[in-house]
Short mmCIF file of C-alpha atoms in Angstrom, two decimals:
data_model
loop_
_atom_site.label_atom_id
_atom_site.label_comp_id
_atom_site.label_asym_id
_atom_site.label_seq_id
_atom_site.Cartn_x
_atom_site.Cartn_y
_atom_site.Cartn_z
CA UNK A 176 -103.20 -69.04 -15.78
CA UNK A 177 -104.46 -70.15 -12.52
CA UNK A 178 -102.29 -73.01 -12.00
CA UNK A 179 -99.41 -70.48 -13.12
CA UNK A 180 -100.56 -67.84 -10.41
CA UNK A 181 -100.99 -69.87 -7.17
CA UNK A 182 -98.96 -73.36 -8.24
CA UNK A 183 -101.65 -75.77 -7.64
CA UNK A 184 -105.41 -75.60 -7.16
CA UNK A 185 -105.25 -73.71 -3.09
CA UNK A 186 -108.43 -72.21 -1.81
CA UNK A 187 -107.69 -68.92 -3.31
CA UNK A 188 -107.27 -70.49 -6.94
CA UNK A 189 -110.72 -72.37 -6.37
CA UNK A 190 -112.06 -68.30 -4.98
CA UNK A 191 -111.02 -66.81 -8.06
CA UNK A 192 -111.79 -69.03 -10.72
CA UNK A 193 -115.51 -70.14 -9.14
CA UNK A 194 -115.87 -65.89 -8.81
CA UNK A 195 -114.56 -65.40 -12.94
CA UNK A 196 -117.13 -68.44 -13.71
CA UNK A 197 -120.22 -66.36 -12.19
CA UNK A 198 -118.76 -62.42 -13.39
CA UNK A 199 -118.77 -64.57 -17.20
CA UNK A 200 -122.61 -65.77 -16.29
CA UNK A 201 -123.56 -62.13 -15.00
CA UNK A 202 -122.39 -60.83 -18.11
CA UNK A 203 -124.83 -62.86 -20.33
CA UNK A 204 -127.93 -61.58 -17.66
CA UNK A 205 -128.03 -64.72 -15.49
CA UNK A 206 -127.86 -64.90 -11.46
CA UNK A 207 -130.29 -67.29 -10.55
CA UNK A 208 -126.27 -69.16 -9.75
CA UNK A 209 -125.04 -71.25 -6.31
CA UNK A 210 -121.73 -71.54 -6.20
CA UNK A 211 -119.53 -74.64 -4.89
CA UNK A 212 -116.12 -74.86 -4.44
CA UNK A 213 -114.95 -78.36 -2.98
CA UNK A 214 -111.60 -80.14 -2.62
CA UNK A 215 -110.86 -83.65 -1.64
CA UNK A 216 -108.93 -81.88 1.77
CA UNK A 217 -111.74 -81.06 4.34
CA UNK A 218 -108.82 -78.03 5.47
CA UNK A 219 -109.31 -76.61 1.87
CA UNK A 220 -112.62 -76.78 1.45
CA UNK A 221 -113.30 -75.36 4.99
CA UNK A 222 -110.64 -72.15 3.63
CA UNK A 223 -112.37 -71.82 -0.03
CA UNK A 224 -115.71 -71.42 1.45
CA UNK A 225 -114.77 -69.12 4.43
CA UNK A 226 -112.63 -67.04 1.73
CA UNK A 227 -116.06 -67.10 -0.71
CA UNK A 228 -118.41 -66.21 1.84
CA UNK A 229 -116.43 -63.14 2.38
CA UNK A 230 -116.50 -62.26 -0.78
CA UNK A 231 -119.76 -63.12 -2.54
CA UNK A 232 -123.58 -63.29 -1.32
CA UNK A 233 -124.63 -65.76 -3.97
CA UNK A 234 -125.36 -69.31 -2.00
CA UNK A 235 -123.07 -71.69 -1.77
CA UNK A 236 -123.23 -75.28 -2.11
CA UNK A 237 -121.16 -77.30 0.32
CA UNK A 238 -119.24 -80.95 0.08
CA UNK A 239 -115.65 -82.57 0.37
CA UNK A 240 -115.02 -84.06 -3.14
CA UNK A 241 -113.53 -87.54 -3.24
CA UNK A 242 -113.85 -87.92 0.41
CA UNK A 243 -113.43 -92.01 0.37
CA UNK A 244 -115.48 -94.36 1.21
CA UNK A 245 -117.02 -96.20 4.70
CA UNK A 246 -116.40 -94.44 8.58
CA UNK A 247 -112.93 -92.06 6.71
CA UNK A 248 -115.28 -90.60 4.10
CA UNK A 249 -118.10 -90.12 6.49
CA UNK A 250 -115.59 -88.12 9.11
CA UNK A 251 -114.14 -86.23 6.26
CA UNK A 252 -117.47 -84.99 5.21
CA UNK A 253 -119.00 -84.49 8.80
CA UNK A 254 -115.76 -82.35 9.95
CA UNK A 255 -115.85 -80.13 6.96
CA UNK A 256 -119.68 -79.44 5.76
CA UNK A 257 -120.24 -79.53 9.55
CA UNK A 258 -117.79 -76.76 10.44
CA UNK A 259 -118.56 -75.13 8.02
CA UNK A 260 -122.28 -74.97 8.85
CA UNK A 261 -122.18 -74.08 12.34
CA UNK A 262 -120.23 -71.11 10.78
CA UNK A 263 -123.05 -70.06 8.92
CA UNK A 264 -122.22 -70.96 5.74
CA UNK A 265 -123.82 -72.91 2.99
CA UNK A 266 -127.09 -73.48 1.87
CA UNK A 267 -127.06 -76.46 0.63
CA UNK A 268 -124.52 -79.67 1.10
CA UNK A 269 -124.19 -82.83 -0.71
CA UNK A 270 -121.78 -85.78 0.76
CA UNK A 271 -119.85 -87.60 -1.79
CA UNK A 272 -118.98 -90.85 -0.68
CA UNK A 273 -117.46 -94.03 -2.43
CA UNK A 274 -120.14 -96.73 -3.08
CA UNK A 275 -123.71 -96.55 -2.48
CA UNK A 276 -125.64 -93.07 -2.77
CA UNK A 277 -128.42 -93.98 -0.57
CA UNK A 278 -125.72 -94.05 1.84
CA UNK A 279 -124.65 -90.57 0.77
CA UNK A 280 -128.37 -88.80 1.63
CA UNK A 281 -128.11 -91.08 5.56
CA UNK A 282 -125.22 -89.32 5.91
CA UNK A 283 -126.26 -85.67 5.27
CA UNK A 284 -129.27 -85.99 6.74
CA UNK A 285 -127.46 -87.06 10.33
CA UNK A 286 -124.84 -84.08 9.85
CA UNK A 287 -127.79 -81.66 10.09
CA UNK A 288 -129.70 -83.64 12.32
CA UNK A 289 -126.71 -83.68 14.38
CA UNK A 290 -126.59 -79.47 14.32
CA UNK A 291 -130.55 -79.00 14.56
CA UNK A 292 -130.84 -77.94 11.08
CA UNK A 293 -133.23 -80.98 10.46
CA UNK A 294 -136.09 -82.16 13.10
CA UNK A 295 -137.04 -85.17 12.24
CA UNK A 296 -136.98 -89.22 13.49
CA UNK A 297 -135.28 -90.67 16.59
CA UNK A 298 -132.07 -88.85 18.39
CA UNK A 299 -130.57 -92.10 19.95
CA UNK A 300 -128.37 -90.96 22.68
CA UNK A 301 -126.41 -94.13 23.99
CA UNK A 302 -123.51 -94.23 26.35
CA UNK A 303 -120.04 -95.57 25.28
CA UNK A 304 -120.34 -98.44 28.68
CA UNK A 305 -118.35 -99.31 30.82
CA UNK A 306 -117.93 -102.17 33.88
CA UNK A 307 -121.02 -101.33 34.99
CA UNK A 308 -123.02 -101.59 32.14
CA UNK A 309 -124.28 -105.08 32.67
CA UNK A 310 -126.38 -105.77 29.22
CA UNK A 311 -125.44 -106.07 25.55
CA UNK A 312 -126.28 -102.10 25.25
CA UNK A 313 -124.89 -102.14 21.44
CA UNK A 314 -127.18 -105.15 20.33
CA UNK A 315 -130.35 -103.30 22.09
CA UNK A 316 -129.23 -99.86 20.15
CA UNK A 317 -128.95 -101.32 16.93
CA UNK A 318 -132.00 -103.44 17.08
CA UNK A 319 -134.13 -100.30 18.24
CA UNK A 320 -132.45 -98.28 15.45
CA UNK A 321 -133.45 -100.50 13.14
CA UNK A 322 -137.17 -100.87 14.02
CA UNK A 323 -137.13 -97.02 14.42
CA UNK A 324 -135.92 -95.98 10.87
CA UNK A 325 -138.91 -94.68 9.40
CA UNK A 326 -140.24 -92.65 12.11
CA UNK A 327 -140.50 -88.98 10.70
CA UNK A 328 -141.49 -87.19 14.20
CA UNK A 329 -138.36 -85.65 16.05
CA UNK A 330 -138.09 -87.65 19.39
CA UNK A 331 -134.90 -87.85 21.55
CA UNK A 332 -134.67 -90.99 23.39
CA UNK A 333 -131.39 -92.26 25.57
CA UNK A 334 -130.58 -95.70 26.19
CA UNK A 335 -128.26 -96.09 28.96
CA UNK A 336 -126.60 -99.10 30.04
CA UNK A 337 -126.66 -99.00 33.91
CA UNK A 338 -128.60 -97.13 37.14
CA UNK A 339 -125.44 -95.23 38.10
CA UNK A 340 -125.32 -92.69 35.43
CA UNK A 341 -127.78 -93.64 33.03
CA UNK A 342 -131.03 -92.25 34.96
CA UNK A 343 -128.90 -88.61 34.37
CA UNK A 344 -129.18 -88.55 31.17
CA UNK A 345 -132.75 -90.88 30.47
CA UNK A 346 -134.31 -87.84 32.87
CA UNK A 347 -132.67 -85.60 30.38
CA UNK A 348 -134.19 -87.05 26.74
CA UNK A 349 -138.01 -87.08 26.03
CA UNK A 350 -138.61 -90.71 26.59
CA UNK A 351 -135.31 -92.86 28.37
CA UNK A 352 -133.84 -95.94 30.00
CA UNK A 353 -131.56 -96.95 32.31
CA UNK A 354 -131.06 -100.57 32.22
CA UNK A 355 -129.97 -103.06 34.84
CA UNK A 356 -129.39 -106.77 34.43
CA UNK A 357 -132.35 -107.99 34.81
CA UNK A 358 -134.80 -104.49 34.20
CA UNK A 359 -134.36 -101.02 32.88
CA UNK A 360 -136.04 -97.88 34.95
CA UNK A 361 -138.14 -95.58 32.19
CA UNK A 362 -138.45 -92.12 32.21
CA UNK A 363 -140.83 -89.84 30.17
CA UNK A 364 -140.08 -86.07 29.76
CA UNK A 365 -137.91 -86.18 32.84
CA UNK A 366 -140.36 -88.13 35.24
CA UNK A 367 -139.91 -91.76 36.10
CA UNK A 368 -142.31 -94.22 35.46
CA UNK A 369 -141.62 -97.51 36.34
CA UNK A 370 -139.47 -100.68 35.45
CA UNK A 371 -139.24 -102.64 32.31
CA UNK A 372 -138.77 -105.99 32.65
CA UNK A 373 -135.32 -107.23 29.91
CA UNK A 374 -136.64 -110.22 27.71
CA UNK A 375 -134.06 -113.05 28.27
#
């Protein structure tokens, strides 16, 4: 009768049927219930959830369904458990991606890295470069990514590729560099302290 009432499955049809699905398990004496609602459209998913928060204090579990696979399926799922969060809704998420699920928990554990909802391992902050930036910044962020992985302790560290702007934002992070061609100046907790020679 749903699909009569609204035509297809809209953000109020996904409202009203989740909200009939926990009145039917209050009836038999059970509410320990979280409720998701999820479409494959990260604009419907962001409406159901607004539309349920309003309307129910039970928690809500958060995800775009189907959202694809590789950097599309990552975006979908950032834009819409992400706005979502900084909304204040949701309790818990789950990102639902096309191949491997490993992949799946990386990528909700960044989203709520990303909004300070989880403090833990490195913040890289990187700049996009430029003509100035006079080293192969990308290689050097990926490689210290890698060797990073499995540190648990929240640090934010910026790797900058040049001594114009990049001693800006190095001052800014915990620990930072701003590299040159031939060395990088680092700073700790906003103080400089010295050069680092670049291995050839």
């Amino acid at each position: 009768d749903l699909l009569e009432k609204y035509g297809r499955p809209t953000p109020e049809a996904l409202v009203e049927s989740a909200l009939r699905e926990v009145r039917t398990l209050e009836d038999l004496g059970f509410y320990d219930i979280e409720i998701s609602v999820k479409a494959s459209s990260v604009l419907e998913t962001v409406e159901a959830n607004r539309l349920l928060a309003s309307r129910t204090e039970y928690p809500l579990h958060l995800g775009v369904t189907e959202a694809g696979s590789g950097l599309a399926g990552i975006i979908k799922s950032a834009v819409g458990i992400g706005t979502l969060l900084i909304e204040g809704i949701g309790d818990t998420i789950r990102v639902s991606l096309t191949g491997d699920p490993v992949e799946e928990v990386t990528v909700a554990r960044e989203i709520l890295k990303s909004l300070g909802l989880l403090k833990e391992g490195i913040n890289i902050i990187s700049c996009p470069t430029c003509a100035r930036c006079q080293v192969d910044l990308l290689s050097i962020v990926q490689e210290f990514s890698e060797r990073t992985r499995d540190v648990k302790s929240p640090l934010d560290v910026a790797i900058m590729g040049c001594v114009v702007n990049g001693p800006g934002e190095a001052r800014e992070a915990e620990m930072g560099v701003a590299l040159g061609r031939t060395n990088g100046l680092f700073f700790q907790k906003g103080e400089e302290k010295g050069r680092i020679p670049l291995a050839k």
